[in-house]
mmCIF file of C-alpha atoms in Angstrom:
data_model
loop_
_atom_site.group_PDB
_atom_site.id
_atom_site.type_symbol
_atom_site.label_atom_id
_atom_site.label_comp_id
_atom_site.label_asym_id
_atom_site.label_seq_id
_atom_site.Cartn_x
_atom_site.Cartn_y
_atom_site.Cartn_z
ATOM 1 C CA ALA A 1 -27.179 -46.925 -46.426
ATOM 2 C CA GLN A 2 -29.482 -48.441 -49.006
ATOM 3 C CA LYS A 3 -33.020 -47.556 -48.049
ATOM 4 C CA ILE A 4 -34.790 -49.760 -50.576
ATOM 5 C CA THR A 5 -33.551 -53.221 -51.469
ATOM 6 C CA GLN A 6 -34.840 -55.294 -54.350
ATOM 7 C CA THR A 7 -32.869 -58.514 -54.378
ATOM 8 C CA GLN A 8 -34.184 -59.905 -57.663
ATOM 9 C CA PRO A 9 -32.479 -58.254 -60.640
ATOM 10 C CA GLY A 10 -34.600 -60.337 -63.004
ATOM 11 C CA MET A 11 -37.644 -62.581 -62.778
ATOM 12 C CA PHE A 12 -39.433 -64.827 -65.233
ATOM 13 C CA VAL A 13 -43.058 -65.882 -65.001
ATOM 14 C CA GLN A 14 -45.328 -67.872 -67.241
ATOM 15 C CA GLU A 15 -48.300 -66.037 -68.675
ATOM 16 C CA LYS A 16 -51.408 -66.318 -66.478
ATOM 17 C CA GLU A 17 -49.404 -67.263 -63.400
ATOM 18 C CA ALA A 18 -48.858 -65.108 -60.314
ATOM 19 C CA VAL A 19 -45.496 -63.592 -59.428
ATOM 20 C CA THR A 20 -44.090 -61.871 -56.330
ATOM 21 C CA LEU A 21 -41.499 -59.125 -56.561
ATOM 22 C CA ASP A 22 -39.578 -58.549 -53.347
ATOM 23 C CA CYS A 23 -38.925 -55.231 -51.649
ATOM 24 C CA THR A 24 -37.444 -54.486 -48.257
ATOM 25 C CA TYR A 25 -36.939 -51.021 -46.851
ATOM 26 C CA ASP A 26 -35.098 -49.298 -44.073
ATOM 27 C CA THR A 27 -36.507 -46.431 -42.065
ATOM 28 C CA SER A 28 -36.702 -45.277 -38.484
ATOM 29 C CA ASP A 29 -39.830 -43.225 -39.154
ATOM 30 C CA GLN A 30 -43.203 -44.457 -37.952
ATOM 31 C CA SER A 31 -45.060 -42.708 -40.744
ATOM 32 C CA TYR A 32 -44.108 -43.496 -44.317
ATOM 33 C CA GLY A 33 -45.540 -44.517 -47.638
ATOM 34 C CA LEU A 34 -44.500 -47.316 -49.961
ATOM 35 C CA PHE A 35 -45.046 -47.263 -53.699
ATOM 36 C CA TRP A 36 -44.565 -49.512 -56.678
ATOM 37 C CA TYR A 37 -43.924 -48.188 -60.160
ATOM 38 C CA LYS A 38 -43.740 -49.957 -63.501
ATOM 39 C CA GLN A 39 -41.386 -48.820 -66.231
ATOM 40 C CA PRO A 40 -41.936 -50.456 -69.639
ATOM 41 C CA SER A 41 -39.284 -50.336 -72.321
ATOM 42 C CA SER A 42 -40.836 -47.107 -73.577
ATOM 43 C CA GLY A 43 -39.491 -45.450 -70.433
ATOM 44 C CA GLU A 44 -42.487 -43.889 -68.746
ATOM 45 C CA MET A 45 -42.927 -44.471 -65.010
ATOM 46 C CA ILE A 46 -46.380 -45.763 -64.171
ATOM 47 C CA PHE A 47 -47.704 -45.676 -60.616
ATOM 48 C CA LEU A 48 -49.199 -49.023 -59.609
ATOM 49 C CA ILE A 49 -50.019 -49.181 -55.927
ATOM 50 C CA TYR A 50 -49.540 -47.441 -52.588
ATOM 51 C CA GLN A 51 -49.347 -48.655 -48.991
ATOM 52 C CA GLY A 52 -49.298 -46.330 -46.002
ATOM 53 C CA SER A 53 -47.443 -47.431 -42.919
ATOM 54 C CA TYR A 54 -50.581 -47.118 -40.832
ATOM 55 C CA ASP A 55 -52.788 -49.028 -43.243
ATOM 56 C CA GLU A 56 -53.862 -52.215 -41.554
ATOM 57 C CA GLN A 57 -54.979 -53.932 -44.709
ATOM 58 C CA ASN A 58 -52.806 -54.826 -47.645
ATOM 59 C CA ALA A 59 -53.391 -52.552 -50.619
ATOM 60 C CA THR A 60 -54.952 -53.961 -53.771
ATOM 61 C CA GLU A 61 -55.430 -52.444 -57.216
ATOM 62 C CA GLY A 62 -56.882 -54.794 -59.778
ATOM 63 C CA ARG A 63 -54.318 -57.527 -60.442
ATOM 64 C CA TYR A 64 -51.795 -55.848 -58.156
ATOM 65 C CA SER A 65 -51.620 -56.411 -54.430
ATOM 66 C CA LEU A 66 -49.045 -55.441 -51.873
ATOM 67 C CA ASN A 67 -47.972 -57.947 -49.239
ATOM 68 C CA PHE A 68 -47.071 -55.552 -46.442
ATOM 69 C CA GLN A 69 -45.209 -56.992 -43.462
ATOM 70 C CA LYS A 70 -44.362 -54.041 -41.288
ATOM 71 C CA ALA A 71 -42.319 -55.874 -38.682
ATOM 72 C CA ARG A 72 -40.131 -57.341 -41.405
ATOM 73 C CA LYS A 73 -40.053 -54.048 -43.283
ATOM 74 C CA SER A 74 -41.085 -55.708 -46.477
ATOM 75 C CA ALA A 75 -43.551 -54.596 -49.129
ATOM 76 C CA ASN A 76 -43.676 -57.231 -51.818
ATOM 77 C CA LEU A 77 -45.693 -56.694 -54.984
ATOM 78 C CA VAL A 78 -47.882 -59.559 -56.126
ATOM 79 C CA ILE A 79 -49.098 -59.602 -59.713
ATOM 80 C CA SER A 80 -51.824 -62.120 -60.359
ATOM 81 C CA ALA A 81 -52.662 -63.649 -63.734
ATOM 82 C CA SER A 82 -49.575 -62.250 -65.463
ATOM 83 C CA GLN A 83 -49.958 -60.829 -68.941
ATOM 84 C CA LEU A 84 -47.370 -60.312 -71.668
ATOM 85 C CA GLY A 85 -47.796 -56.574 -71.202
ATOM 86 C CA ASP A 86 -46.560 -56.890 -67.628
ATOM 87 C CA SER A 87 -43.023 -57.362 -68.916
ATOM 88 C CA ALA A 88 -41.176 -54.301 -67.594
ATOM 89 C CA MET A 89 -38.923 -52.958 -64.859
ATOM 90 C CA TYR A 90 -40.605 -52.659 -61.483
ATOM 91 C CA PHE A 91 -39.418 -50.214 -58.850
ATOM 92 C CA CYS A 92 -40.247 -50.102 -55.167
ATOM 93 C CA ALA A 93 -40.077 -46.640 -53.588
ATOM 94 C CA MET A 94 -40.557 -45.030 -50.196
ATOM 95 C CA ARG A 95 -41.512 -41.600 -48.922
ATOM 96 C CA GLU A 96 -40.647 -41.077 -45.291
ATOM 97 C CA SER A 97 -42.742 -39.245 -42.730
ATOM 98 C CA TYR A 98 -43.709 -35.728 -43.733
ATOM 99 C CA GLY A 99 -40.665 -35.412 -45.914
ATOM 100 C CA GLN A 100 -41.010 -35.163 -49.593
ATOM 101 C CA ASN A 101 -38.162 -37.189 -50.936
ATOM 102 C CA PHE A 102 -38.921 -40.383 -52.734
ATOM 103 C CA VAL A 103 -36.223 -43.038 -52.674
ATOM 104 C CA PHE A 104 -36.287 -45.754 -55.296
ATOM 105 C CA GLY A 105 -34.883 -49.244 -55.267
ATOM 106 C CA PRO A 106 -32.662 -50.659 -58.040
ATOM 107 C CA GLY A 107 -35.578 -52.415 -59.696
ATOM 108 C CA THR A 108 -36.553 -55.886 -60.854
ATOM 109 C CA ARG A 109 -36.908 -56.746 -64.519
ATOM 110 C CA LEU A 110 -39.936 -58.970 -65.022
ATOM 111 C CA SER A 111 -40.279 -61.042 -68.160
ATOM 112 C CA VAL A 112 -43.585 -62.765 -68.855
ATOM 113 C CA LEU A 113 -43.237 -65.830 -71.037
ATOM 114 C CA PRO A 114 -45.975 -66.925 -73.451
ATOM 115 C CA GLY B 1 -51.593 -31.055 -71.426
ATOM 116 C CA ALA B 2 -52.643 -32.853 -68.298
ATOM 117 C CA GLY B 3 -49.374 -34.656 -67.637
ATOM 118 C CA VAL B 4 -45.793 -33.723 -66.824
ATOM 119 C CA SER B 5 -44.039 -32.476 -69.926
ATOM 120 C CA GLN B 6 -40.288 -32.611 -70.468
ATOM 121 C CA SER B 7 -38.172 -31.223 -73.250
ATOM 122 C CA PRO B 8 -36.117 -32.019 -75.143
ATOM 123 C CA ARG B 9 -36.858 -35.734 -75.243
ATOM 124 C CA TYR B 10 -33.403 -36.397 -76.650
ATOM 125 C CA LYS B 11 -30.259 -34.331 -76.436
ATOM 126 C CA VAL B 12 -26.832 -35.094 -77.795
ATOM 127 C CA ALA B 13 -24.078 -32.870 -76.469
ATOM 128 C CA LYS B 14 -20.364 -32.728 -77.034
ATOM 129 C CA ARG B 15 -18.263 -33.046 -73.951
ATOM 130 C CA GLY B 16 -17.865 -29.624 -72.391
ATOM 131 C CA GLN B 17 -21.115 -28.176 -73.703
ATOM 132 C CA ASP B 18 -23.799 -26.783 -71.438
ATOM 133 C CA VAL B 19 -27.309 -28.245 -71.581
ATOM 134 C CA ALA B 20 -30.674 -27.184 -70.202
ATOM 135 C CA LEU B 21 -33.540 -29.575 -69.607
ATOM 136 C CA ARG B 22 -37.049 -28.279 -69.070
ATOM 137 C CA CYS B 23 -39.886 -29.659 -66.991
ATOM 138 C CA ASP B 24 -43.484 -28.449 -67.016
ATOM 139 C CA PRO B 25 -45.289 -30.114 -64.093
ATOM 140 C CA ILE B 26 -48.959 -30.839 -63.715
ATOM 141 C CA SER B 27 -50.870 -27.657 -63.023
ATOM 142 C CA GLY B 28 -51.398 -27.173 -59.306
ATOM 143 C CA HIS B 29 -48.677 -29.577 -58.248
ATOM 144 C CA VAL B 30 -46.511 -27.843 -55.716
ATOM 145 C CA SER B 31 -43.762 -30.426 -55.385
ATOM 146 C CA LEU B 32 -41.291 -31.064 -58.185
ATOM 147 C CA PHE B 33 -38.490 -33.606 -58.297
ATOM 148 C CA TRP B 34 -35.584 -34.275 -60.622
ATOM 149 C CA TYR B 35 -34.077 -37.745 -60.924
ATOM 150 C CA GLN B 36 -31.188 -39.181 -62.899
ATOM 151 C CA GLN B 37 -31.616 -42.681 -64.253
ATOM 152 C CA ALA B 38 -28.721 -44.611 -65.718
ATOM 153 C CA LEU B 39 -29.449 -47.500 -68.052
ATOM 154 C CA GLY B 40 -30.876 -50.490 -66.202
ATOM 155 C CA GLN B 41 -30.881 -48.769 -62.825
ATOM 156 C CA GLY B 42 -33.388 -47.092 -60.566
ATOM 157 C CA PRO B 43 -33.975 -43.343 -60.530
ATOM 158 C CA GLU B 44 -31.477 -41.484 -58.361
ATOM 159 C CA PHE B 45 -32.720 -38.383 -56.575
ATOM 160 C CA LEU B 46 -31.149 -35.104 -57.660
ATOM 161 C CA THR B 47 -33.197 -32.281 -56.199
ATOM 162 C CA TYR B 48 -36.613 -31.295 -54.877
ATOM 163 C CA PHE B 49 -38.646 -28.088 -55.030
ATOM 164 C CA GLN B 50 -41.674 -27.013 -53.089
ATOM 165 C CA ASN B 51 -43.097 -24.137 -55.107
ATOM 166 C CA GLU B 52 -40.078 -22.008 -55.980
ATOM 167 C CA ALA B 53 -38.054 -23.104 -52.960
ATOM 168 C CA GLN B 54 -35.371 -25.690 -53.533
ATOM 169 C CA LEU B 55 -35.640 -27.632 -50.302
ATOM 170 C CA ASP B 56 -33.208 -30.419 -51.063
ATOM 171 C CA LYS B 57 -30.368 -30.477 -53.550
ATOM 172 C CA SER B 58 -28.340 -33.138 -51.837
ATOM 173 C CA GLY B 59 -28.444 -35.445 -54.829
ATOM 174 C CA LEU B 60 -26.839 -33.096 -57.329
ATOM 175 C CA PRO B 61 -23.596 -34.885 -58.224
ATOM 176 C CA SER B 62 -21.418 -31.825 -58.653
ATOM 177 C CA ASP B 63 -21.475 -28.059 -58.845
ATOM 178 C CA ARG B 64 -21.891 -28.408 -62.590
ATOM 179 C CA PHE B 65 -25.522 -29.285 -61.938
ATOM 180 C CA PHE B 66 -27.964 -26.513 -61.186
ATOM 181 C CA ALA B 67 -31.751 -26.482 -60.988
ATOM 182 C CA GLU B 68 -34.245 -23.694 -60.683
ATOM 183 C CA ARG B 69 -37.975 -23.149 -60.519
ATOM 184 C CA PRO B 70 -38.260 -19.363 -60.329
ATOM 185 C CA GLU B 71 -42.038 -19.001 -60.456
ATOM 186 C CA GLY B 72 -43.011 -22.240 -58.803
ATOM 187 C CA SER B 73 -44.127 -23.964 -61.966
ATOM 188 C CA VAL B 74 -41.701 -24.729 -64.821
ATOM 189 C CA SER B 75 -38.305 -26.009 -63.749
ATOM 190 C CA THR B 76 -34.996 -26.156 -65.574
ATOM 191 C CA LEU B 77 -32.120 -28.494 -64.851
ATOM 192 C CA LYS B 78 -28.861 -27.120 -66.180
ATOM 193 C CA ILE B 79 -25.685 -29.095 -66.601
ATOM 194 C CA GLN B 80 -22.539 -27.143 -67.299
ATOM 195 C CA ARG B 81 -19.447 -28.512 -69.024
ATOM 196 C CA THR B 82 -21.060 -31.879 -69.638
ATOM 197 C CA GLN B 83 -19.030 -35.033 -69.126
ATOM 198 C CA GLN B 84 -19.603 -38.510 -70.502
ATOM 199 C CA GLU B 85 -20.708 -39.750 -67.086
ATOM 200 C CA ASP B 86 -23.616 -37.306 -67.271
ATOM 201 C CA SER B 87 -25.190 -39.462 -69.987
ATOM 202 C CA ALA B 88 -28.478 -40.686 -68.560
ATOM 203 C CA VAL B 89 -32.206 -40.158 -68.652
ATOM 204 C CA TYR B 90 -33.284 -37.204 -66.550
ATOM 205 C CA LEU B 91 -36.740 -37.664 -65.107
ATOM 206 C CA CYS B 92 -38.944 -34.934 -63.750
ATOM 207 C CA ALA B 93 -41.879 -35.714 -61.472
ATOM 208 C CA SER B 94 -44.469 -33.674 -59.666
ATOM 209 C CA SER B 95 -46.889 -34.321 -56.839
ATOM 210 C CA LEU B 96 -49.446 -32.576 -54.719
ATOM 211 C CA VAL B 97 -47.961 -31.097 -51.607
ATOM 212 C CA GLY B 98 -48.836 -32.738 -48.361
ATOM 213 C CA GLY B 99 -46.714 -35.780 -47.822
ATOM 214 C CA THR B 100 -48.978 -37.175 -45.155
ATOM 215 C CA VAL B 101 -50.380 -40.601 -44.812
ATOM 216 C CA THR B 102 -53.823 -39.277 -45.625
ATOM 217 C CA ASN B 103 -53.049 -39.092 -49.293
ATOM 218 C CA THR B 104 -50.881 -41.184 -51.486
ATOM 219 C CA GLY B 105 -48.841 -38.277 -52.778
ATOM 220 C CA GLU B 106 -47.613 -40.410 -55.619
ATOM 221 C CA LEU B 107 -45.240 -38.936 -58.127
ATOM 222 C CA PHE B 108 -46.380 -38.268 -61.665
ATOM 223 C CA PHE B 109 -43.484 -38.602 -64.065
ATOM 224 C CA GLY B 110 -42.672 -37.043 -67.372
ATOM 225 C CA GLU B 111 -41.302 -39.124 -70.213
ATOM 226 C CA GLY B 112 -37.771 -38.065 -69.435
ATOM 227 C CA SER B 113 -34.975 -36.343 -71.296
ATOM 228 C CA ARG B 114 -32.315 -38.694 -72.607
ATOM 229 C CA LEU B 115 -28.919 -36.994 -72.574
ATOM 230 C CA THR B 116 -26.011 -38.471 -74.488
ATOM 231 C CA VAL B 117 -22.627 -36.828 -74.076
ATOM 232 C CA LEU B 118 -20.094 -37.671 -76.754
#
């Protein structure tokens, strides 16, 4: 079964606007971590933001914030004030419990328009 | 260097050749992962090491794939008798051990090894 679902293969956003990238996950564990990574065309994977399942507040890192809705099992990434350099693939990932495996979603390609 | 280092960055192999891909993780990182990423898709888990122990190899697609990390640092992913469907980017990542909620335990990725099988 797919553990991470990203339903938006591609998204467009105007420069300086905010955009939300969707992520839903499937787990029966109570303890897990959720991650977002950015992969520009150059190929490197860049860690953006982390949310622990027990964190009561939504994570924020600069222009990135995570809209965590535990009951809905969703962990959407919000990018505020989009920049041209934000154009990239974005992957949602999950690490379950005390296990070590990271499972990645299929990704969303974000294109920021000038 | 301070980051995860992978070599070669690019490898072209003829179908049937054996290839070896190397990963040098961040010093002190106990956990090491290998992923396969096809064009336009997300990374697919291949295998995971904790120190020298291969704790999970459930993602290896066939017995032609073999990974090792004999001294708990550098790891090698070997693909025997390469096939065209093996063409992909192979990503290595490392992290601090301790997958608890008290630390992020995020993965640090190398730049990947792009394998093209002709």
